[in-house]
CSV table of C-alpha atoms and ligand atoms in Angstrom, one decimal:
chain,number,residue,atom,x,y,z
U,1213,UNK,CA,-61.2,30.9,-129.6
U,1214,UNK,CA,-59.0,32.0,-126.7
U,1215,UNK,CA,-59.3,28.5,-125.5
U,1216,UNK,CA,-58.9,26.5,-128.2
U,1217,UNK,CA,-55.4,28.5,-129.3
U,1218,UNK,CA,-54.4,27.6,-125.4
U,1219,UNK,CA,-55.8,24.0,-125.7
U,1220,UNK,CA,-53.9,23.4,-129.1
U,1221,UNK,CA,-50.6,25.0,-127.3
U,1222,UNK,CA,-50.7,22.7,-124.6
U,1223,UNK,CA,-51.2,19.6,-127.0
U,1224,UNK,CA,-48.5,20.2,-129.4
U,1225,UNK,CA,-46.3,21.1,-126.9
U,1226,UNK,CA,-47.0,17.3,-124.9
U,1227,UNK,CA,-46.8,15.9,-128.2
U,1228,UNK,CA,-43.5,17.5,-128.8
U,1229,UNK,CA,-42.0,16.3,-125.8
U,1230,UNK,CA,-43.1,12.8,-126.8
U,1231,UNK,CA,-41.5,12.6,-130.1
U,1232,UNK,CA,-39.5,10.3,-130.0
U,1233,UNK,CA,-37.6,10.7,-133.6
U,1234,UNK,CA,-37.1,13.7,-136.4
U,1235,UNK,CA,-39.9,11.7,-138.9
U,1236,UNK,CA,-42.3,12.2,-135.5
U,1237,UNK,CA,-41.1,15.7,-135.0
U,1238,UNK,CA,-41.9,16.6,-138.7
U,1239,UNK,CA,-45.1,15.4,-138.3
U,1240,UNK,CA,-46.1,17.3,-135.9
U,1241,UNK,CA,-45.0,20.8,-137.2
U,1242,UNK,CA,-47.3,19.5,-140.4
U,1243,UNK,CA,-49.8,18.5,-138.5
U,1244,UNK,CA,-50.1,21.7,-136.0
U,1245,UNK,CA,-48.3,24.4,-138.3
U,1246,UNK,CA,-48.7,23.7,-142.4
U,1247,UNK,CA,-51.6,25.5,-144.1
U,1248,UNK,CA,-54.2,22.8,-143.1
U,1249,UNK,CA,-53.6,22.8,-139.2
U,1250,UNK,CA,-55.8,23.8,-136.7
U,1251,UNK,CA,-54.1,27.4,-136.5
U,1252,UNK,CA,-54.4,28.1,-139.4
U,1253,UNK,CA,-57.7,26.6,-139.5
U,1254,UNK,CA,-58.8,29.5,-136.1
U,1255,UNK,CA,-57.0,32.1,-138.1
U,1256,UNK,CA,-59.8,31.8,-141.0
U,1257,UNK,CA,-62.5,31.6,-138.7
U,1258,UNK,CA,-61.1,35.2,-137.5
U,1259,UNK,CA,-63.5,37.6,-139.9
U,1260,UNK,CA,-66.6,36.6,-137.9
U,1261,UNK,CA,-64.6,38.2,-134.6
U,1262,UNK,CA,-65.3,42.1,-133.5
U,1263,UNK,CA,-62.7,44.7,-134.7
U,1264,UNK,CA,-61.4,44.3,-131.0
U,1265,UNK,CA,-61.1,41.0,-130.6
U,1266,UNK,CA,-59.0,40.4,-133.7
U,1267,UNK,CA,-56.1,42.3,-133.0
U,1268,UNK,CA,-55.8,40.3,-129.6
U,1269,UNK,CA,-56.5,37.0,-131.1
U,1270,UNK,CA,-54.1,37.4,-133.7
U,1271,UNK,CA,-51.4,38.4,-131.5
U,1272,UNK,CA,-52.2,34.8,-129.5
U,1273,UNK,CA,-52.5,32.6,-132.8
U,1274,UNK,CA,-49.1,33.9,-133.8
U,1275,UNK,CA,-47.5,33.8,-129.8
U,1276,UNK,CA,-48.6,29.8,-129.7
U,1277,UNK,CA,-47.4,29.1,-133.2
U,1278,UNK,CA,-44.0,30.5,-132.4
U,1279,UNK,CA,-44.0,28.7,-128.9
U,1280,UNK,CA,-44.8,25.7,-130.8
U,1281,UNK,CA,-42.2,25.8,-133.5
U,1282,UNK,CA,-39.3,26.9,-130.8
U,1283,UNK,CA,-40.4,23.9,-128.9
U,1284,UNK,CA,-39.9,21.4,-132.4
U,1285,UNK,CA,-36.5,23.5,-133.1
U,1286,UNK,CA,-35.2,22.7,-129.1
U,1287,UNK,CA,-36.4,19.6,-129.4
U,1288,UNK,CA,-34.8,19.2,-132.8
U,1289,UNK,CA,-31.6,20.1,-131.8
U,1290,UNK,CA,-31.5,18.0,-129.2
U,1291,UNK,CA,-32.4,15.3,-130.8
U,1292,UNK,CA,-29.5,16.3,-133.7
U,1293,UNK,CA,-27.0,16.2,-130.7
U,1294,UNK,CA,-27.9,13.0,-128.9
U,1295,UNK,CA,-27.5,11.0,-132.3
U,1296,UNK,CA,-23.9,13.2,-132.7
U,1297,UNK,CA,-23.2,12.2,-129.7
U,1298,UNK,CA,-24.3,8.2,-130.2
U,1299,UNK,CA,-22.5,8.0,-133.3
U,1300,UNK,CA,-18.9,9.6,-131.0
U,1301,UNK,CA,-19.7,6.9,-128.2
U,1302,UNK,CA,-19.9,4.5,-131.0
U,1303,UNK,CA,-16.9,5.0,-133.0
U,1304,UNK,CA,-14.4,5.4,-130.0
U,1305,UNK,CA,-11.2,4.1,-130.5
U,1306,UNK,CA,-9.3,2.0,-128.7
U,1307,UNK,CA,-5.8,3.3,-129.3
U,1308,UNK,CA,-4.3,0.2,-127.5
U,1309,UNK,CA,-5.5,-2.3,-130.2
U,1310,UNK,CA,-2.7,-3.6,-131.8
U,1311,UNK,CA,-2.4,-2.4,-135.6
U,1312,UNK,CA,-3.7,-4.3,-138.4
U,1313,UNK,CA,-0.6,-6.0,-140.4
U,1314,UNK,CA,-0.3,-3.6,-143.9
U,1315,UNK,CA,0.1,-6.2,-146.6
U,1316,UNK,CA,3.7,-6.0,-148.4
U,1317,UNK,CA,4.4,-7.3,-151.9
U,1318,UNK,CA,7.6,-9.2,-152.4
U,1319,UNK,CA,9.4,-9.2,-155.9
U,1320,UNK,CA,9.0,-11.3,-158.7
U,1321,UNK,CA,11.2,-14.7,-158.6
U,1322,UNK,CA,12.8,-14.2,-161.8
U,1323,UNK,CA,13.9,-10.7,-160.4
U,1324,UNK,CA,15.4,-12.2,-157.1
U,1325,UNK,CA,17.2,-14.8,-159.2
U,1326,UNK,CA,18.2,-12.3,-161.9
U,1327,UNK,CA,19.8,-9.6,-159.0
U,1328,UNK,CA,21.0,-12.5,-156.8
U,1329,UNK,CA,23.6,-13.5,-160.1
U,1330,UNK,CA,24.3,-9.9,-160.8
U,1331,UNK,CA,25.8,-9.4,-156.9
U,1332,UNK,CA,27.3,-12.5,-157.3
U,1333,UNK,CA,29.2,-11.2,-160.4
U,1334,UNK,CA,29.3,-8.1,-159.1
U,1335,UNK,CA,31.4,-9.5,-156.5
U,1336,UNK,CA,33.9,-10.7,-158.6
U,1337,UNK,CA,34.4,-7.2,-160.4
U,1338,UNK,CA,31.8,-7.2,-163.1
U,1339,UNK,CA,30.2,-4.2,-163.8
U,1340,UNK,CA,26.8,-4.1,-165.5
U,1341,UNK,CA,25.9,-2.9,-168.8
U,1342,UNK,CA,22.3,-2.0,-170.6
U,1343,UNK,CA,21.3,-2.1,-174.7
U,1344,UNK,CA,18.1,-1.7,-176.2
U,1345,UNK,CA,15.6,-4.1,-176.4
U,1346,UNK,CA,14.6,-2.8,-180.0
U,1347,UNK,CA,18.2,-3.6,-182.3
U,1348,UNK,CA,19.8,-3.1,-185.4
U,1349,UNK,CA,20.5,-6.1,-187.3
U,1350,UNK,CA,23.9,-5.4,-187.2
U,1351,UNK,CA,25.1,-5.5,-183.5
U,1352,UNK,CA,21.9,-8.5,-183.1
U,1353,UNK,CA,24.2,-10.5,-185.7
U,1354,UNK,CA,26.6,-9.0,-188.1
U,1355,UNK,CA,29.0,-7.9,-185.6
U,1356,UNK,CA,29.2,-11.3,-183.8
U,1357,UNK,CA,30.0,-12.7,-186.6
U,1358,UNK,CA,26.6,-13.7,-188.1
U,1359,UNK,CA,26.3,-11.9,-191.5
U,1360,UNK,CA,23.5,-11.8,-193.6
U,1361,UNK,CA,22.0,-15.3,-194.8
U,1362,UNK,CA,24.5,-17.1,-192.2
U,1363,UNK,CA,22.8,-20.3,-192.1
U,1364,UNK,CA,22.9,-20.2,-188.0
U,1365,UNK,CA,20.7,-17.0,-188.0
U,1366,UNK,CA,18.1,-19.9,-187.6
U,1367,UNK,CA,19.1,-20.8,-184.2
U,1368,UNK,CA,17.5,-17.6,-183.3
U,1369,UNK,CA,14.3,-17.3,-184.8
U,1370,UNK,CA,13.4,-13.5,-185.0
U,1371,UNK,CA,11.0,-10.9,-184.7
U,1372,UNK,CA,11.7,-8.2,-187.5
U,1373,UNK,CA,10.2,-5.2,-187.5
U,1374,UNK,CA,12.1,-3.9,-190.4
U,1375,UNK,CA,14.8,-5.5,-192.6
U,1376,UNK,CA,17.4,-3.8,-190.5
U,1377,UNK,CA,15.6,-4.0,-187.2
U,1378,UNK,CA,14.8,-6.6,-185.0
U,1379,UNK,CA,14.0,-7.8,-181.4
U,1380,UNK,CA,17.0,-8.3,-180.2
U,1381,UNK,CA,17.0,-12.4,-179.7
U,1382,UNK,CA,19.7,-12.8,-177.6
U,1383,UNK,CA,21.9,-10.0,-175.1
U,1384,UNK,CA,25.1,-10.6,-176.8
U,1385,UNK,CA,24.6,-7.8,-179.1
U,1386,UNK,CA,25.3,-5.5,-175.8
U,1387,UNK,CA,28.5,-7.4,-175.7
U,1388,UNK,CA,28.6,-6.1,-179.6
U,1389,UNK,CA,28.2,-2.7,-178.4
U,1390,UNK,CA,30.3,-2.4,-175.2
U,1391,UNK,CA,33.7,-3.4,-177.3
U,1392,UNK,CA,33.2,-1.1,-180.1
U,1393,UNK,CA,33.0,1.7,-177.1
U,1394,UNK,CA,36.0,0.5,-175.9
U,1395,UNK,CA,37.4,1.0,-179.1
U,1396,UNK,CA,40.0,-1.8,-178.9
U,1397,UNK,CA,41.3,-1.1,-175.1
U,1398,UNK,CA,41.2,-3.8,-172.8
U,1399,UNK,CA,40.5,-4.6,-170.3
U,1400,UNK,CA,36.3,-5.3,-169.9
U,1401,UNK,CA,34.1,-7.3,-167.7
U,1402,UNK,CA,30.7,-7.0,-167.5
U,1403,UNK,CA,27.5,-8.9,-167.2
U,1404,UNK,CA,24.3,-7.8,-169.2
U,1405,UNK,CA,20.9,-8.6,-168.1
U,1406,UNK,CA,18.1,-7.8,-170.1
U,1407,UNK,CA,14.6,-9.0,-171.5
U,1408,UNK,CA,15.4,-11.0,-175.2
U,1409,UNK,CA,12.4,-12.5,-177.8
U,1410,UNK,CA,12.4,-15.3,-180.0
U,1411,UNK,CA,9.7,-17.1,-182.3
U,1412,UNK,CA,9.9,-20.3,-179.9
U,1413,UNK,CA,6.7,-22.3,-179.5
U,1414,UNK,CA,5.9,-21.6,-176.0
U,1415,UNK,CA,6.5,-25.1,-173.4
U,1416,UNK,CA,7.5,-26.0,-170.5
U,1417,UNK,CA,11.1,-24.4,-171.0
U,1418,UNK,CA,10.9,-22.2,-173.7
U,1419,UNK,CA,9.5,-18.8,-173.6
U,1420,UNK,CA,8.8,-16.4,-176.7
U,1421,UNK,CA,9.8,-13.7,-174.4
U,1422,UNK,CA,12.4,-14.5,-171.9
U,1423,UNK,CA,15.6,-12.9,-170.2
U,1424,UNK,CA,19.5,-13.3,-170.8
U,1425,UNK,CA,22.4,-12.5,-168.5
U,1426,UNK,CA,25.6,-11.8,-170.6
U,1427,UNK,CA,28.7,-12.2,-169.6
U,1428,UNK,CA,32.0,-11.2,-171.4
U,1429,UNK,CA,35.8,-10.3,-170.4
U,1430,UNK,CA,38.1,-9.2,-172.4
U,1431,UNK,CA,42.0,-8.8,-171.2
U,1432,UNK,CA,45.6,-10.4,-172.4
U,1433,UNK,CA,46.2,-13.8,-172.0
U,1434,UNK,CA,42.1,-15.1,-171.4
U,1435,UNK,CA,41.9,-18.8,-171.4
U,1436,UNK,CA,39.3,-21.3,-171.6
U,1437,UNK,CA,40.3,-22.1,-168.4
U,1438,UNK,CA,39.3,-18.4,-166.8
U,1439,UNK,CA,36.0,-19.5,-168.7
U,1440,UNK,CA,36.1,-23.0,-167.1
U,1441,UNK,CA,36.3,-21.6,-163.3
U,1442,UNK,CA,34.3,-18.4,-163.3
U,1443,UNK,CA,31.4,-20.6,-164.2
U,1444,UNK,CA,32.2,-23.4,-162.1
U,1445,UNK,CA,32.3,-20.4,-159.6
U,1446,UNK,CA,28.7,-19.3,-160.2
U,1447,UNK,CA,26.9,-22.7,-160.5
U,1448,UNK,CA,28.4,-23.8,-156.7
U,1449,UNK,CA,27.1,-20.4,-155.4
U,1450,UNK,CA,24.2,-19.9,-156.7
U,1451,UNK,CA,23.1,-24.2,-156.9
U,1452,UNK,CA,25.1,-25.6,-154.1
U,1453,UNK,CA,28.4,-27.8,-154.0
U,1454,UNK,CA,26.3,-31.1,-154.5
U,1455,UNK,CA,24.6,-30.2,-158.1
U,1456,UNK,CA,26.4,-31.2,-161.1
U,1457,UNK,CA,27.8,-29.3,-164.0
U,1458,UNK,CA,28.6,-30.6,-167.0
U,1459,UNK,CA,30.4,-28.4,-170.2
U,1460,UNK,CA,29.6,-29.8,-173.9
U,1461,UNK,CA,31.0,-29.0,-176.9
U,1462,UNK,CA,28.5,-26.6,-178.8
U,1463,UNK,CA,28.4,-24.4,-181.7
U,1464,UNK,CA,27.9,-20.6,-181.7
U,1465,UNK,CA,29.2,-18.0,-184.5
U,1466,UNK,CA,30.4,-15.3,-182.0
U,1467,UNK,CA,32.9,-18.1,-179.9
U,1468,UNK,CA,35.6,-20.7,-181.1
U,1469,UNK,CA,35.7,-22.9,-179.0
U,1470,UNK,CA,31.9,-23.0,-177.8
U,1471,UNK,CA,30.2,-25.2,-175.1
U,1472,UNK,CA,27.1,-25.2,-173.3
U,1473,UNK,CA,27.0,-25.8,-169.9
U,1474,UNK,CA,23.9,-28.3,-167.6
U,1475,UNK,CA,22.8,-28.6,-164.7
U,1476,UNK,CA,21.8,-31.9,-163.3
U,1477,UNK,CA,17.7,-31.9,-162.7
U,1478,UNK,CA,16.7,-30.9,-159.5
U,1479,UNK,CA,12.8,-32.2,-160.5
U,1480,UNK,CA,13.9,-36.0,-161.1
U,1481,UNK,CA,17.3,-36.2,-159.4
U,1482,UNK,CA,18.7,-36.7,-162.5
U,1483,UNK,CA,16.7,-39.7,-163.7
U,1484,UNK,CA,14.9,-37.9,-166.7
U,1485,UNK,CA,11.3,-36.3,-166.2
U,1486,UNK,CA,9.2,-34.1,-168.4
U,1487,UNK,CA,11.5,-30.6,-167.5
U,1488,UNK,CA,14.7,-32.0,-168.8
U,1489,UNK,CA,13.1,-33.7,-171.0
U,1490,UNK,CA,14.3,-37.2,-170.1
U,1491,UNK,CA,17.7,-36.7,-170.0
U,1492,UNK,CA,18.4,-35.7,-166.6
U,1493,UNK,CA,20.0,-32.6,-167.5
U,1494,UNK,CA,19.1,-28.8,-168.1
U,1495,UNK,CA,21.0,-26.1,-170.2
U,1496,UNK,CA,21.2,-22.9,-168.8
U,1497,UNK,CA,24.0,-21.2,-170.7
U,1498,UNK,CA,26.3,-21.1,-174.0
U,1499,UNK,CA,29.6,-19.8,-173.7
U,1500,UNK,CA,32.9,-19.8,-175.1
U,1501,UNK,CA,36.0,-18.0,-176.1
U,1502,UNK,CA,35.3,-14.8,-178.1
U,1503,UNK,CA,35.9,-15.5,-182.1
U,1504,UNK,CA,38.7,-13.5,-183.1
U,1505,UNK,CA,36.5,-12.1,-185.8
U,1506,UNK,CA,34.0,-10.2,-183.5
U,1507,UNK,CA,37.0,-8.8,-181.7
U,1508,UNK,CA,38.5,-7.5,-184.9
U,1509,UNK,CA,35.4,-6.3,-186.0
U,1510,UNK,CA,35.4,-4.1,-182.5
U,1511,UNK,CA,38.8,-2.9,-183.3
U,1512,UNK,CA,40.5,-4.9,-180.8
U,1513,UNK,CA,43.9,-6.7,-181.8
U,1514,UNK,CA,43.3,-10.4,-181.5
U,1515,UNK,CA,46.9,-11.2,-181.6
U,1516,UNK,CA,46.8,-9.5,-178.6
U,1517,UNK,CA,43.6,-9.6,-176.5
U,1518,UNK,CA,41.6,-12.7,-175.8
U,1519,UNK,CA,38.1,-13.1,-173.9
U,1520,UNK,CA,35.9,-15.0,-173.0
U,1521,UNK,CA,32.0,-14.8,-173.4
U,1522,UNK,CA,28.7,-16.6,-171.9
U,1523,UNK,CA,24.4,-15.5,-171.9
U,1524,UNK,CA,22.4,-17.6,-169.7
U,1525,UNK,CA,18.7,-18.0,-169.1
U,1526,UNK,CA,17.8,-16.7,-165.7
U,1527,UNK,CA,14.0,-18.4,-166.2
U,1528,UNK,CA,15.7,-21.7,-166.2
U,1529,UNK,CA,18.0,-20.8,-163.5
U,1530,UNK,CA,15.2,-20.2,-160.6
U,1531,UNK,CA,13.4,-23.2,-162.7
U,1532,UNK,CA,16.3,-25.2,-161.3
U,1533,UNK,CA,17.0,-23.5,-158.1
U,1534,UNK,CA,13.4,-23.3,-156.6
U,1535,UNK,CA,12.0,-26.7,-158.2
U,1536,UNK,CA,9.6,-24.8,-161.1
U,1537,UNK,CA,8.1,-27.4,-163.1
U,1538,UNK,CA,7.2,-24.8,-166.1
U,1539,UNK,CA,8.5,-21.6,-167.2
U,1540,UNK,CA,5.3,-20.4,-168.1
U,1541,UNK,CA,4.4,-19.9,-164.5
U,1542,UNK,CA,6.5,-16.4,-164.0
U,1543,UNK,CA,4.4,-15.3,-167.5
U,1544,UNK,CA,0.8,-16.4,-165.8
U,1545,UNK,CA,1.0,-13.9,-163.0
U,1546,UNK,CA,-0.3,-16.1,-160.7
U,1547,UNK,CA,-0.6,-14.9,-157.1
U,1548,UNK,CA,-0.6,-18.2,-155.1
U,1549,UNK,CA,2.6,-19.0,-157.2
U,1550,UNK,CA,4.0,-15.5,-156.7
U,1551,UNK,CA,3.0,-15.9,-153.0
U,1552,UNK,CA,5.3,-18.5,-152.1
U,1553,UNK,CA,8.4,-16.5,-153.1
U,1554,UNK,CA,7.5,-13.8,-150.2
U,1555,UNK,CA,8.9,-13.2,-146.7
U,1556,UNK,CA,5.6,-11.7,-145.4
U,1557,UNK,CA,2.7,-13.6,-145.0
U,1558,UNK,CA,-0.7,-13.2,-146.5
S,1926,FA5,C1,22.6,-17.6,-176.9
S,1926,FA5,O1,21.6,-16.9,-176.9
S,1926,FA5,C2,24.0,-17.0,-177.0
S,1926,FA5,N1,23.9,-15.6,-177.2
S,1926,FA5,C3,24.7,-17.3,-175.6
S,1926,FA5,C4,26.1,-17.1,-175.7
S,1926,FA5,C5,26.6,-15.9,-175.3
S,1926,FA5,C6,27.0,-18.0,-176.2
S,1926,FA5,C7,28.0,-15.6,-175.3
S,1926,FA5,C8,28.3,-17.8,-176.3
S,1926,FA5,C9,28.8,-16.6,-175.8
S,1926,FA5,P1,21.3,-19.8,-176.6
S,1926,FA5,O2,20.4,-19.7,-177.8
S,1926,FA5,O3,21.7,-21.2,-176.4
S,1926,FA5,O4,22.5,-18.9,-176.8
S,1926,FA5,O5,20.5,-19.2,-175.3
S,1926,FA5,C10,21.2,-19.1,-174.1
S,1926,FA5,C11,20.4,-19.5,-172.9
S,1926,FA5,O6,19.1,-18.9,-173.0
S,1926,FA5,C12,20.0,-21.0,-173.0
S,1926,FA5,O7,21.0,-21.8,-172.4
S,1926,FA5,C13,18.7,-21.0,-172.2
S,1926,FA5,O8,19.0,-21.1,-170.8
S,1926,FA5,C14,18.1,-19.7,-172.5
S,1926,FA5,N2,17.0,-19.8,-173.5
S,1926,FA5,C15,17.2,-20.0,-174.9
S,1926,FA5,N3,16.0,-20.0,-175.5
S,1926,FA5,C16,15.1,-19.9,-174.5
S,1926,FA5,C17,13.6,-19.8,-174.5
S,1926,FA5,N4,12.9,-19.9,-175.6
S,1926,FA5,N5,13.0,-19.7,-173.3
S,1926,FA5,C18,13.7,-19.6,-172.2
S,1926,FA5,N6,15.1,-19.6,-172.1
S,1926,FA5,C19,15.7,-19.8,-173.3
């Protein structure tokens, strides 16, 4: 029995060495220490031994079952450190790789447009005033000079949410607002840009929800003529000296006189396409000189103060600037059409 405990040492032990993998390693403690092994097999067989000899052979069952199981836990461990180790080797970094580029987003065309005319009016002393999206019938119309039932409240076709409140549909009512702060003192001159909603059928140049950059000064002595320049001002900068402008005469409630102002179509040269619609021309803004009425109604003296007053459609003015076929595209969220306003690549 001596022997065999020996014999079985010797075996597991080779067998041990040989592993070449934790799976083999298990296998072997199951196969040489679990309750059917061989040890445990010599241990059972012990009742037919003399009194004397079972002490001694129980001492060497339990000596070769603990040399056995160090063995698997050196072996083990080793084995747990060489794949460490692998897995280090592996991984190593190479710290003079150059870095992978991080991607960076680039802002939306409409914004670029929309702050590139805001520094631009900036520049000329404009400051730059907010209103709510959400208005009151009264500073979206009544106070510039549209009361209820005025038959050109259907120029802006509305989204009501209550009888007295509305979407605003247009940013002039922030023009509404900033005079009645002022509370009749001159002089103002700010631009408004904001987000504006109308229930327009959605095409290639109208938007349900678009944006609006208002203009409005206020002083003594205003003319059309202050009107005339600043604009001409803003369509060289922001189009170039070689587009054309053209004023026409135009109606809105809030200005007397009124025009609206084109630019000539970048898409067809001028010859008429589908974006201007054939006629070679796109409006990007009303204007005109303030109505006496909406400056009384603010508490300013008309006989007095004069101004002028304009709300353009950014959309149209990056449609024109960058060659946009449809105004849908800044609504779609498209990435390859986003993409091509970026600095960065990818
Ligand atoms: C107005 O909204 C006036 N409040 C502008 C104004 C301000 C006139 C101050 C006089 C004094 P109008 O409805 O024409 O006017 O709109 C102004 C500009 O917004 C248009 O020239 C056009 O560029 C843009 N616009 C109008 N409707 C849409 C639409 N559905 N989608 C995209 N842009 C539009």
């Amino acid at each position: 029995m001596q022997e065999r405990l020996q014999e079985l040492q010797v075996e597991a032990i080779a067998k041990v060495e040989a592993a070449s993998n934790l799976k083999e390693l298990n296998d072997i403690r199951v196969a040489y220490l679990g309750k059917k092994g061989p040890i445990t097999e010599v241990l059972r067989g012990m009742g037919k031994l003399s009194a004397e000899e079972r002490p001694k052979i129980g001492a060497l069952a339990n000596e070769v079952r603990e040399a056995i199981a160090q063995k698997i836990e050196e072996k083990q461990i080793a084995m747990e450190e060489a794949a460490v180790q692998e897995k280090l080797a592996a991984e190593k970094i190479d710290v003079t790789l150059p870095g992978r580029p991080i991607k960076v987003g680039n802002h939306h065309p409409l914004t670029k447009v929309i702050e590139e005319i805001e520094d631009l009016f900036i520049g000329m002393g404009y400051q730059v005033a907010e209103g709510p999206e959400v208005e009151k019938d009264y500073y979206n119309f009544e106070a510039l000079n549209l009361p209820k039932g005025h038959p050109a409240r259907d120029m802006q076709d509305s989204f009501y949410i209550t009888e007295e409140i509305l979407l605003r549909t247009h940013t002039s009512p922030v023009q509404a607002r900033t005079m009645e702060k002022h509370e009749g003192k001159g002089p103002v001159k700010i631009i408004c840009p904001g987000k504006v909603y109308r229930r327009d059928h959605d095409d290639a140049t109208h938007s349900h929800q678009f944006t609006q950059i208002e203009g409005l000064v206020i002083d003594e002595n205003i003319r059309m003529s202050d009107l005339k320049g600043t604009l001409e001002v803003f369509a060289k900068r922001m189009f170039g000296e070689d587009r054309e402008i053209r004023l026409r005469p135009s109606f809105f409630p809030f200005t007397e006189p009124s025009v609206e102002m084109d630019i000539s179509c970048k898409m067809c040269g001028g010859h008429g396409c589908n974006v201007c619609k054939g006629t070679g021309w796109i409006e990007i803004l009303g204007a005109g000189m303030v109505h006496p009425n909406v400056l009384e109604m603010a508490g300013f003296d008309s006989n007095k103060y004069s101004g002028f007053a304009f709300g353009m459609g950014p959309e149209r003015i990056a449609m024109l600037k960058y060659g946009i076929d449809d105004i849908r595209h800044f609504y779609t969220n498209d990435i390859r059409f986003l993409k091509q306003f970026s600095r960065h690549e990818g």
